[in-house]
């Protein structure tokens, strides 16, 4: 707790006035990430002191950016819940204080331009603490999961957008939201859509940023939800001059935009891809691409500016691509490169002591055949993988540079 107090004191220093003109010092994207992903916040797990310190920091940043408080208690919207024991069970938000009850906090700021409609811009700020459920770390001792990319990066880009929008684009109001409970099942965003502090019928569209901190050398950026309103594909392309854009039409995915899509609001979700440090202690500040985050912030700002005079966007339902995902009994033990748009499934990371590692597969290998099945993309890879059971043996063919390599694989339990 003493460390948290020290960090909060530093937070106040960040907001101090810098000269006689009473202007607040500009805080960079990197400074926001460094604070949120510091060891002192102990991984920002929902309901912990670290999460509360992060919430206080974000609220103070909202205040200094001139945003109105739009929670149920100042900038804060608390929600209490009992953790799920059954993944198919609906979360009960109406619990009383007592054993196993957790309280999370959304942080909400509002830029009121006296406009008819409101754009919602959000990012989750919670993470996995010392390795909560969802951690992929397999070490023998507990380690802090700082979540620099997941998702201090998204919060930092959201804050930079709040600064950019504070004096421009008056065609809409803007609601900025830092969600908690995302790692436990999109709980904060789900709670907000059911207990909104604005009229959701006036919500124009929602922008979500989750893991936008590791833009790769080829500048590949995924934008999900482009099918949720007819104009979005055009505006994504028209304002792009720097990125290799991977489009996905679906409004459903494993992040907070899903809660708003399910409320019939058009969504766009920005993502720079998974990596070997995902949900591990290695997701730390030195590994982020801060120049890339600045580029993404500017790109999203241009999209918002382009849509500023378009009125309220029509909502369109999309196919839920997750409905087509097959059931797996085994795992290959790799992190797929979800942004790869070539032929096959490119491996972006290898899990130690799993099937792929034991077979000698390497990061960067492109799986082109698994058993008797050709692998042309992610979907065909998943279909092929779903046909195997624990203990099955087969061959895998990968493209490694300019050559094809064949290896024997024995599948392990998923």
Tab-separated table of C-alpha atoms in Angstrom:
chain	number	residue	atom	x	y	z
A	1	UNK	CA	0.000	0.000	0.000
A	2	UNK	CA	2.892	2.372	0.723
A	3	UNK	CA	4.086	1.919	-2.844
A	4	UNK	CA	0.606	2.773	-4.120
A	5	UNK	CA	0.587	5.964	-2.097
A	6	UNK	CA	3.954	6.932	-3.575
A	7	UNK	CA	2.669	6.359	-7.083
A	8	UNK	CA	-0.493	8.349	-6.409
A	9	UNK	CA	1.687	11.193	-5.177
A	10	UNK	CA	3.590	11.043	-8.472
A	11	UNK	CA	0.252	11.159	-10.231
A	12	UNK	CA	-0.548	14.448	-8.533
A	13	UNK	CA	2.849	15.806	-9.575
A	14	UNK	CA	2.034	14.906	-13.185
A	15	UNK	CA	-1.001	17.182	-12.997
A	16	UNK	CA	0.778	20.149	-11.451
A	17	UNK	CA	0.697	23.535	-13.215
A	18	UNK	CA	3.907	24.313	-15.057
A	19	UNK	CA	3.920	28.078	-15.525
A	20	UNK	CA	2.163	31.336	-14.721
A	21	UNK	CA	-0.337	30.812	-17.521
A	22	UNK	CA	-1.796	27.926	-15.487
A	23	UNK	CA	-1.441	25.441	-18.333
A	24	UNK	CA	-1.271	21.768	-17.426
A	25	UNK	CA	1.758	19.823	-18.611
A	26	UNK	CA	1.078	17.491	-21.510
A	27	UNK	CA	1.450	13.865	-20.481
A	28	UNK	CA	2.654	11.560	-23.238
A	29	UNK	CA	1.276	8.191	-24.255
A	30	UNK	CA	4.424	6.577	-22.894
A	31	UNK	CA	4.065	8.275	-19.493
A	32	UNK	CA	0.500	7.013	-19.169
A	33	UNK	CA	1.615	3.462	-19.987
A	34	UNK	CA	4.558	3.640	-17.586
A	35	UNK	CA	2.228	4.596	-14.742
A	36	UNK	CA	-0.521	2.096	-15.485
A	37	UNK	CA	1.891	-0.787	-16.097
A	38	UNK	CA	4.136	-0.076	-13.115
A	39	UNK	CA	4.889	-2.783	-10.558
A	40	UNK	CA	3.345	-0.574	-7.872
A	41	UNK	CA	-0.118	-1.166	-9.355
A	42	UNK	CA	0.428	-4.916	-9.053
A	43	UNK	CA	-1.250	-5.861	-12.325
A	44	UNK	CA	-4.514	-3.902	-11.867
A	45	UNK	CA	-6.683	-6.953	-11.146
A	46	UNK	CA	-10.351	-6.041	-10.742
A	47	UNK	CA	-11.263	-5.192	-7.157
A	48	UNK	CA	-7.695	-4.727	-5.905
A	49	UNK	CA	-5.889	-1.662	-4.573
A	50	UNK	CA	-3.922	-1.555	-7.819
A	51	UNK	CA	-7.102	-1.295	-9.857
A	52	UNK	CA	-8.348	1.506	-7.593
A	53	UNK	CA	-5.073	3.409	-7.948
A	54	UNK	CA	-5.328	3.092	-11.733
A	55	UNK	CA	-8.944	4.294	-11.631
A	56	UNK	CA	-7.953	7.334	-9.576
A	57	UNK	CA	-5.170	8.137	-12.018
A	58	UNK	CA	-7.485	7.928	-15.037
A	59	UNK	CA	-10.115	10.068	-13.289
A	60	UNK	CA	-7.476	12.712	-12.543
A	61	UNK	CA	-6.381	12.638	-16.192
A	62	UNK	CA	-9.990	13.070	-17.304
A	63	UNK	CA	-10.368	16.031	-14.964
A	64	UNK	CA	-7.213	17.737	-16.226
A	65	UNK	CA	-8.339	17.206	-19.829
A	66	UNK	CA	-11.538	19.110	-19.050
A	67	UNK	CA	-13.932	16.163	-19.196
A	68	UNK	CA	-17.095	16.228	-17.108
A	69	UNK	CA	-17.640	13.450	-14.590
A	70	UNK	CA	-20.220	11.036	-15.991
A	71	UNK	CA	-20.188	8.101	-13.615
A	72	UNK	CA	-22.630	7.450	-10.810
A	73	UNK	CA	-20.155	8.795	-8.234
A	74	UNK	CA	-18.126	11.496	-9.905
A	75	UNK	CA	-16.074	9.839	-12.616
A	76	UNK	CA	-16.637	6.382	-11.132
A	77	UNK	CA	-19.266	3.733	-11.810
A	78	UNK	CA	-18.865	0.850	-9.380
A	79	UNK	CA	-20.330	-2.592	-10.040
A	80	UNK	CA	-20.336	-5.570	-7.686
A	81	UNK	CA	-20.517	-9.159	-8.820
A	82	UNK	CA	-19.854	-12.705	-7.754
A	83	UNK	CA	-17.256	-14.504	-9.900
A	84	UNK	CA	-18.659	-17.167	-12.210
A	85	UNK	CA	-18.077	-20.828	-11.479
A	86	UNK	CA	-19.951	-21.866	-14.616
A	87	UNK	CA	-18.804	-20.140	-17.845
A	88	UNK	CA	-22.346	-20.422	-19.236
A	89	UNK	CA	-23.898	-18.779	-16.196
A	90	UNK	CA	-24.978	-15.149	-16.402
A	91	UNK	CA	-23.147	-12.786	-14.088
A	92	UNK	CA	-25.177	-11.637	-11.106
A	93	UNK	CA	-24.572	-7.927	-10.557
A	94	UNK	CA	-27.196	-7.612	-7.816
A	95	UNK	CA	-25.253	-9.317	-5.049
A	96	UNK	CA	-24.836	-7.971	-1.549
A	97	UNK	CA	-21.533	-7.336	0.167
A	98	UNK	CA	-20.104	-10.564	1.476
A	99	UNK	CA	-17.754	-13.434	0.807
A	100	UNK	CA	-16.494	-13.803	-2.789
A	101	UNK	CA	-18.127	-10.552	-3.920
A	102	UNK	CA	-15.865	-8.324	-6.032
A	103	UNK	CA	-16.389	-4.640	-6.784
A	104	UNK	CA	-14.939	-3.221	-9.987
A	105	UNK	CA	-14.967	0.374	-11.171
A	106	UNK	CA	-15.544	1.911	-14.594
A	107	UNK	CA	-14.126	5.412	-15.082
A	108	UNK	CA	-16.239	7.711	-17.270
A	109	UNK	CA	-15.643	11.238	-18.583
A	110	UNK	CA	-17.819	13.316	-20.916
A	111	UNK	CA	-17.068	16.009	-23.474
A	112	UNK	CA	-20.318	17.896	-23.980
A	113	UNK	CA	-20.574	19.721	-27.308
A	114	UNK	CA	-24.368	20.159	-26.975
A	115	UNK	CA	-24.698	17.790	-29.931
A	116	UNK	CA	-27.531	15.393	-30.646
A	117	UNK	CA	-25.432	12.230	-30.586
A	118	UNK	CA	-22.499	10.856	-28.595
A	119	UNK	CA	-19.479	8.841	-29.698
A	120	UNK	CA	-18.218	6.353	-27.099
A	121	UNK	CA	-14.452	5.811	-26.950
A	122	UNK	CA	-13.276	3.091	-24.603
A	123	UNK	CA	-10.508	0.781	-23.430
A	124	UNK	CA	-10.258	-1.599	-20.497
A	125	UNK	CA	-7.668	-0.872	-17.825
A	126	UNK	CA	-7.845	-4.009	-15.658
A	127	UNK	CA	-5.412	-6.907	-16.017
A	128	UNK	CA	-4.400	-10.150	-14.281
A	129	UNK	CA	-2.655	-9.050	-11.091
A	130	UNK	CA	-0.194	-11.734	-10.028
A	131	UNK	CA	-1.573	-14.233	-12.532
A	132	UNK	CA	-5.327	-14.572	-12.192
A	133	UNK	CA	-7.397	-16.972	-14.279
A	134	UNK	CA	-6.422	-16.473	-17.894
A	135	UNK	CA	-2.705	-16.195	-17.215
A	136	UNK	CA	-0.509	-18.213	-19.568
A	137	UNK	CA	2.522	-18.008	-17.279
A	138	UNK	CA	3.735	-21.382	-16.016
A	139	UNK	CA	6.539	-20.334	-13.676
A	140	UNK	CA	6.849	-21.729	-10.173
A	141	UNK	CA	6.698	-18.355	-8.393
A	142	UNK	CA	4.097	-15.616	-8.657
A	143	UNK	CA	5.006	-12.659	-10.840
A	144	UNK	CA	3.205	-9.400	-11.546
A	145	UNK	CA	1.396	-9.288	-14.868
A	146	UNK	CA	1.730	-5.573	-15.687
A	147	UNK	CA	-0.280	-5.688	-18.917
A	148	UNK	CA	1.508	-2.869	-20.730
A	149	UNK	CA	0.036	-3.859	-24.088
A	150	UNK	CA	-3.041	-5.449	-22.496
A	151	UNK	CA	-4.303	-2.864	-21.946
A	152	UNK	CA	-2.395	0.131	-20.661
A	153	UNK	CA	-1.752	0.779	-24.353
A	154	UNK	CA	-5.443	1.182	-25.176
A	155	UNK	CA	-6.075	3.489	-22.215
A	156	UNK	CA	-3.105	5.669	-23.166
A	157	UNK	CA	-4.342	6.020	-26.755
A	158	UNK	CA	-7.831	6.818	-25.457
A	159	UNK	CA	-6.386	9.607	-23.286
A	160	UNK	CA	-4.452	11.019	-26.235
A	161	UNK	CA	-7.695	11.069	-28.257
A	162	UNK	CA	-9.447	12.899	-25.433
A	163	UNK	CA	-6.796	15.627	-25.638
A	164	UNK	CA	-7.103	15.862	-29.436
A	165	UNK	CA	-10.909	16.010	-29.355
A	166	UNK	CA	-11.163	18.539	-26.526
A	167	UNK	CA	-10.970	21.482	-28.942
A	168	UNK	CA	-12.168	20.008	-32.263
A	169	UNK	CA	-15.018	18.119	-33.934
A	170	UNK	CA	-18.148	19.555	-32.341
A	171	UNK	CA	-20.604	17.491	-34.401
A	172	UNK	CA	-20.873	14.913	-31.612
A	173	UNK	CA	-20.446	14.633	-27.875
A	174	UNK	CA	-17.765	12.212	-26.622
A	175	UNK	CA	-17.971	9.728	-23.777
A	176	UNK	CA	-14.596	8.345	-22.734
A	177	UNK	CA	-14.655	5.120	-20.735
A	178	UNK	CA	-12.007	3.026	-19.007
A	179	UNK	CA	-13.591	-0.348	-18.274
A	180	UNK	CA	-12.766	-2.757	-15.491
A	181	UNK	CA	-13.687	-6.441	-15.372
A	182	UNK	CA	-12.795	-7.064	-19.016
A	183	UNK	CA	-10.428	-9.903	-18.229
A	184	UNK	CA	-13.177	-11.588	-16.189
A	185	UNK	CA	-15.680	-11.504	-19.049
A	186	UNK	CA	-16.386	-7.959	-20.345
A	187	UNK	CA	-18.118	-7.243	-17.038
A	188	UNK	CA	-17.624	-3.479	-16.825
A	189	UNK	CA	-18.786	-2.715	-20.355
A	190	UNK	CA	-21.686	-5.140	-20.027
A	191	UNK	CA	-22.737	-3.459	-16.791
A	192	UNK	CA	-22.548	-0.004	-18.371
A	193	UNK	CA	-24.753	-0.913	-21.328
A	194	UNK	CA	-27.393	-2.101	-18.868
A	195	UNK	CA	-26.909	0.873	-16.519
A	196	UNK	CA	-25.826	3.620	-18.892
A	197	UNK	CA	-25.156	7.124	-17.613
A	198	UNK	CA	-26.225	8.582	-20.971
A	199	UNK	CA	-29.151	7.844	-23.265
A	200	UNK	CA	-27.782	4.928	-25.310
A	201	UNK	CA	-30.338	5.593	-28.040
A	202	UNK	CA	-28.229	8.689	-28.761
A	203	UNK	CA	-24.975	6.710	-28.997
A	204	UNK	CA	-23.611	7.204	-32.501
A	205	UNK	CA	-20.911	4.522	-32.543
A	206	UNK	CA	-18.311	2.998	-30.236
A	207	UNK	CA	-14.536	2.810	-30.684
A	208	UNK	CA	-12.599	0.242	-28.642
A	209	UNK	CA	-8.831	-0.087	-28.315
A	210	UNK	CA	-7.417	-3.282	-26.833
A	211	UNK	CA	-3.740	-4.200	-27.295
A	212	UNK	CA	-2.621	-1.433	-29.645
A	213	UNK	CA	0.912	-1.187	-28.281
A	214	UNK	CA	2.920	-3.540	-30.481
A	215	UNK	CA	2.616	-2.280	-34.036
A	216	UNK	CA	4.969	-4.452	-36.070
A	217	UNK	CA	7.504	-3.410	-38.671
A	218	UNK	CA	5.025	-4.028	-41.480
A	219	UNK	CA	2.522	-1.669	-39.752
A	220	UNK	CA	-0.293	-4.236	-39.756
A	221	UNK	CA	-3.353	-2.994	-37.876
A	222	UNK	CA	-6.555	-4.994	-37.421
A	223	UNK	CA	-9.879	-3.154	-37.432
A	224	UNK	CA	-12.860	-5.230	-36.343
A	225	UNK	CA	-16.520	-4.295	-36.673
A	226	UNK	CA	-16.272	-2.686	-40.115
A	227	UNK	CA	-19.509	-4.404	-41.139
A	228	UNK	CA	-21.567	-2.902	-38.301
A	229	UNK	CA	-22.420	0.215	-40.327
A	230	UNK	CA	-22.344	0.605	-44.124
A	231	UNK	CA	-19.933	3.565	-44.170
A	232	UNK	CA	-17.198	2.101	-41.969
A	233	UNK	CA	-15.281	0.154	-44.624
A	234	UNK	CA	-15.007	3.273	-46.748
A	235	UNK	CA	-13.889	5.552	-43.932
A	236	UNK	CA	-11.292	3.038	-42.723
A	237	UNK	CA	-9.710	2.951	-46.182
A	238	UNK	CA	-10.125	6.627	-47.056
A	239	UNK	CA	-8.159	7.833	-44.036
A	240	UNK	CA	-5.369	5.256	-44.207
A	241	UNK	CA	-1.948	6.077	-45.615
A	242	UNK	CA	0.376	4.301	-43.159
A	243	UNK	CA	-1.085	0.938	-42.183
A	244	UNK	CA	-1.603	-2.480	-43.666
A	245	UNK	CA	-5.217	-2.857	-42.594
A	246	UNK	CA	-6.739	-6.252	-41.795
A	247	UNK	CA	-10.522	-5.862	-41.810
A	248	UNK	CA	-13.029	-7.984	-39.952
A	249	UNK	CA	-16.741	-7.319	-40.345
A	250	UNK	CA	-17.993	-8.945	-37.150
A	251	UNK	CA	-19.063	-6.806	-34.213
A	252	UNK	CA	-18.473	-9.707	-31.810
A	253	UNK	CA	-15.077	-10.461	-30.316
A	254	UNK	CA	-13.232	-10.980	-27.025
A	255	UNK	CA	-13.214	-7.330	-25.991
A	256	UNK	CA	-15.538	-4.590	-24.779
A	257	UNK	CA	-16.878	-3.468	-28.164
A	258	UNK	CA	-19.008	-6.631	-28.098
A	259	UNK	CA	-21.159	-5.222	-25.281
A	260	UNK	CA	-22.040	-2.201	-27.424
A	261	UNK	CA	-22.599	-4.192	-30.598
A	262	UNK	CA	-25.054	-6.299	-28.604
A	263	UNK	CA	-26.840	-3.021	-27.800
A	264	UNK	CA	-27.242	-2.290	-31.547
A	265	UNK	CA	-24.474	0.315	-31.672
A	266	UNK	CA	-21.945	0.325	-34.560
A	267	UNK	CA	-18.439	-0.496	-33.353
A	268	UNK	CA	-14.809	-0.337	-34.433
A	269	UNK	CA	-12.162	-2.274	-32.526
A	270	UNK	CA	-8.439	-1.617	-33.074
A	271	UNK	CA	-5.783	-4.265	-32.375
A	272	UNK	CA	-2.085	-4.738	-33.267
A	273	UNK	CA	-1.984	-8.494	-32.703
A	274	UNK	CA	-1.067	-11.107	-30.117
A	275	UNK	CA	2.482	-11.970	-29.104
A	276	UNK	CA	4.494	-14.321	-26.917
A	277	UNK	CA	4.059	-12.081	-23.858
A	278	UNK	CA	0.241	-12.147	-24.005
A	279	UNK	CA	-1.140	-12.753	-20.481
A	280	UNK	CA	2.385	-13.252	-19.142
A	281	UNK	CA	4.693	-11.167	-16.926
A	282	UNK	CA	6.744	-10.260	-20.018
A	283	UNK	CA	4.067	-7.839	-21.266
A	284	UNK	CA	5.973	-4.814	-20.024
A	285	UNK	CA	6.617	-1.190	-20.995
A	286	UNK	CA	9.988	-1.434	-22.794
A	287	UNK	CA	8.492	-3.718	-25.449
A	288	UNK	CA	5.859	-1.272	-26.690
A	289	UNK	CA	6.050	0.703	-29.913
A	290	UNK	CA	5.191	4.219	-28.726
A	291	UNK	CA	5.667	5.802	-32.127
A	292	UNK	CA	3.213	3.252	-33.497
A	293	UNK	CA	0.711	4.138	-30.767
A	294	UNK	CA	0.963	7.811	-31.756
A	295	UNK	CA	0.276	6.808	-35.354
A	296	UNK	CA	-2.776	4.795	-34.322
A	297	UNK	CA	-4.104	7.681	-32.220
A	298	UNK	CA	-3.760	10.052	-35.187
A	299	UNK	CA	-5.418	7.547	-37.521
A	300	UNK	CA	-8.424	7.076	-35.249
A	301	UNK	CA	-8.680	10.847	-34.842
A	302	UNK	CA	-8.830	11.239	-38.637
A	303	UNK	CA	-11.592	8.620	-38.827
A	304	UNK	CA	-13.600	10.402	-36.146
A	305	UNK	CA	-13.062	13.752	-37.885
A	306	UNK	CA	-14.202	12.322	-41.217
A	307	UNK	CA	-17.411	11.052	-39.593
A	308	UNK	CA	-18.036	14.252	-37.634
A	309	UNK	CA	-20.673	15.637	-40.020
A	310	UNK	CA	-22.237	12.323	-41.060
A	311	UNK	CA	-24.985	12.351	-38.460
A	312	UNK	CA	-25.993	9.178	-36.646
A	313	UNK	CA	-24.605	6.077	-38.332
A	314	UNK	CA	-27.072	3.293	-39.157
A	315	UNK	CA	-26.462	0.011	-37.344
A	316	UNK	CA	-26.130	-3.254	-39.212
A	317	UNK	CA	-25.918	-6.764	-37.759
A	318	UNK	CA	-23.027	-8.951	-38.826
A	319	UNK	CA	-22.344	-12.652	-38.914
A	320	UNK	CA	-20.931	-13.854	-35.601
A	321	UNK	CA	-17.811	-15.573	-36.840
A	322	UNK	CA	-17.268	-17.222	-33.460
A	323	UNK	CA	-20.328	-19.388	-34.175
A	324	UNK	CA	-18.233	-21.206	-36.788
A	325	UNK	CA	-15.299	-21.933	-34.498
A	326	UNK	CA	-14.931	-25.717	-34.095
A	327	UNK	CA	-14.520	-27.484	-30.747
A	328	UNK	CA	-10.941	-28.438	-29.894
A	329	UNK	CA	-9.793	-31.411	-27.828
A	330	UNK	CA	-6.078	-30.784	-28.396
A	331	UNK	CA	-3.692	-27.882	-28.839
A	332	UNK	CA	-0.653	-27.430	-31.044
A	333	UNK	CA	0.922	-25.105	-28.490
A	334	UNK	CA	1.439	-22.046	-30.683
A	335	UNK	CA	0.338	-18.420	-30.773
A	336	UNK	CA	-1.137	-17.808	-34.249
A	337	UNK	CA	-0.397	-14.560	-36.059
A	338	UNK	CA	-3.981	-13.362	-36.417
A	339	UNK	CA	-2.893	-10.484	-38.648
A	340	UNK	CA	-1.196	-12.710	-41.244
A	341	UNK	CA	-3.047	-12.477	-44.552
A	342	UNK	CA	-0.915	-14.835	-46.643
A	343	UNK	CA	-1.513	-18.501	-47.432
A	344	UNK	CA	-1.405	-20.731	-44.362
A	345	UNK	CA	-1.228	-20.042	-40.607
A	346	UNK	CA	1.880	-18.211	-39.445
A	347	UNK	CA	3.211	-19.006	-35.964
A	348	UNK	CA	3.858	-15.934	-33.854
A	349	UNK	CA	5.006	-17.763	-30.727
A	350	UNK	CA	5.765	-21.240	-29.394
A	351	UNK	CA	4.704	-22.547	-25.961
A	352	UNK	CA	7.504	-24.457	-24.284
A	353	UNK	CA	7.051	-28.224	-23.842
A	354	UNK	CA	3.911	-28.331	-25.987
A	355	UNK	CA	3.454	-30.324	-29.197
A	356	UNK	CA	4.871	-27.722	-31.601
A	357	UNK	CA	7.929	-27.085	-29.421
A	358	UNK	CA	8.682	-30.799	-29.106
A	359	UNK	CA	8.349	-31.220	-32.875
A	360	UNK	CA	10.881	-28.461	-33.546
A	361	UNK	CA	8.539	-25.872	-35.030
A	362	UNK	CA	9.745	-22.276	-34.825
A	363	UNK	CA	8.339	-18.775	-34.571
A	364	UNK	CA	7.741	-17.513	-38.095
A	365	UNK	CA	6.962	-20.966	-39.537
A	366	UNK	CA	3.851	-20.987	-41.722
A	367	UNK	CA	1.701	-24.108	-41.317
A	368	UNK	CA	0.506	-25.193	-44.757
A	369	UNK	CA	-0.563	-28.791	-44.040
A	370	UNK	CA	-1.758	-30.571	-40.907
A	371	UNK	CA	-2.340	-34.310	-41.327
A	372	UNK	CA	-4.254	-34.787	-44.562
A	373	UNK	CA	-5.687	-31.255	-44.503
A	374	UNK	CA	-4.282	-28.308	-46.432
A	375	UNK	CA	-4.042	-25.150	-44.334
A	376	UNK	CA	-4.762	-22.004	-46.345
A	377	UNK	CA	-5.904	-19.644	-43.568
A	378	UNK	CA	-6.859	-19.513	-39.891
A	379	UNK	CA	-10.253	-21.106	-40.426
A	380	UNK	CA	-8.873	-24.120	-42.309
A	381	UNK	CA	-6.190	-24.526	-39.614
A	382	UNK	CA	-8.842	-24.624	-36.880
A	383	UNK	CA	-10.957	-27.113	-38.806
A	384	UNK	CA	-7.946	-29.362	-39.283
A	385	UNK	CA	-6.930	-29.125	-35.618
A	386	UNK	CA	-10.448	-29.962	-34.433
A	387	UNK	CA	-10.276	-33.426	-36.036
A	388	UNK	CA	-7.539	-34.678	-33.678
A	389	UNK	CA	-7.702	-36.110	-30.169
A	390	UNK	CA	-5.174	-36.432	-27.359
A	391	UNK	CA	-2.425	-38.888	-28.255
A	392	UNK	CA	-3.040	-38.742	-32.017
A	393	UNK	CA	0.095	-38.595	-34.156
A	394	UNK	CA	0.391	-36.996	-37.569
A	395	UNK	CA	2.686	-34.899	-39.736
A	396	UNK	CA	2.755	-31.136	-40.076
A	397	UNK	CA	4.277	-29.275	-43.019
A	398	UNK	CA	5.467	-25.707	-42.536
A	399	UNK	CA	7.027	-23.183	-44.842
A	400	UNK	CA	10.245	-21.866	-43.270
A	401	UNK	CA	11.644	-19.132	-45.426
A	402	UNK	CA	11.881	-20.540	-48.934
A	403	UNK	CA	11.787	-24.213	-47.954
A	404	UNK	CA	9.142	-26.661	-46.745
A	405	UNK	CA	9.827	-28.568	-43.528
A	406	UNK	CA	7.950	-31.698	-42.402
A	407	UNK	CA	7.775	-32.700	-38.763
A	408	UNK	CA	6.057	-35.421	-36.705
A	409	UNK	CA	3.501	-34.158	-34.182
A	410	UNK	CA	1.923	-35.870	-31.188
A	411	UNK	CA	-1.076	-33.956	-29.890
A	412	UNK	CA	-1.545	-33.041	-26.253
A	413	UNK	CA	-4.703	-32.162	-24.363
A	414	UNK	CA	-6.046	-28.661	-25.011
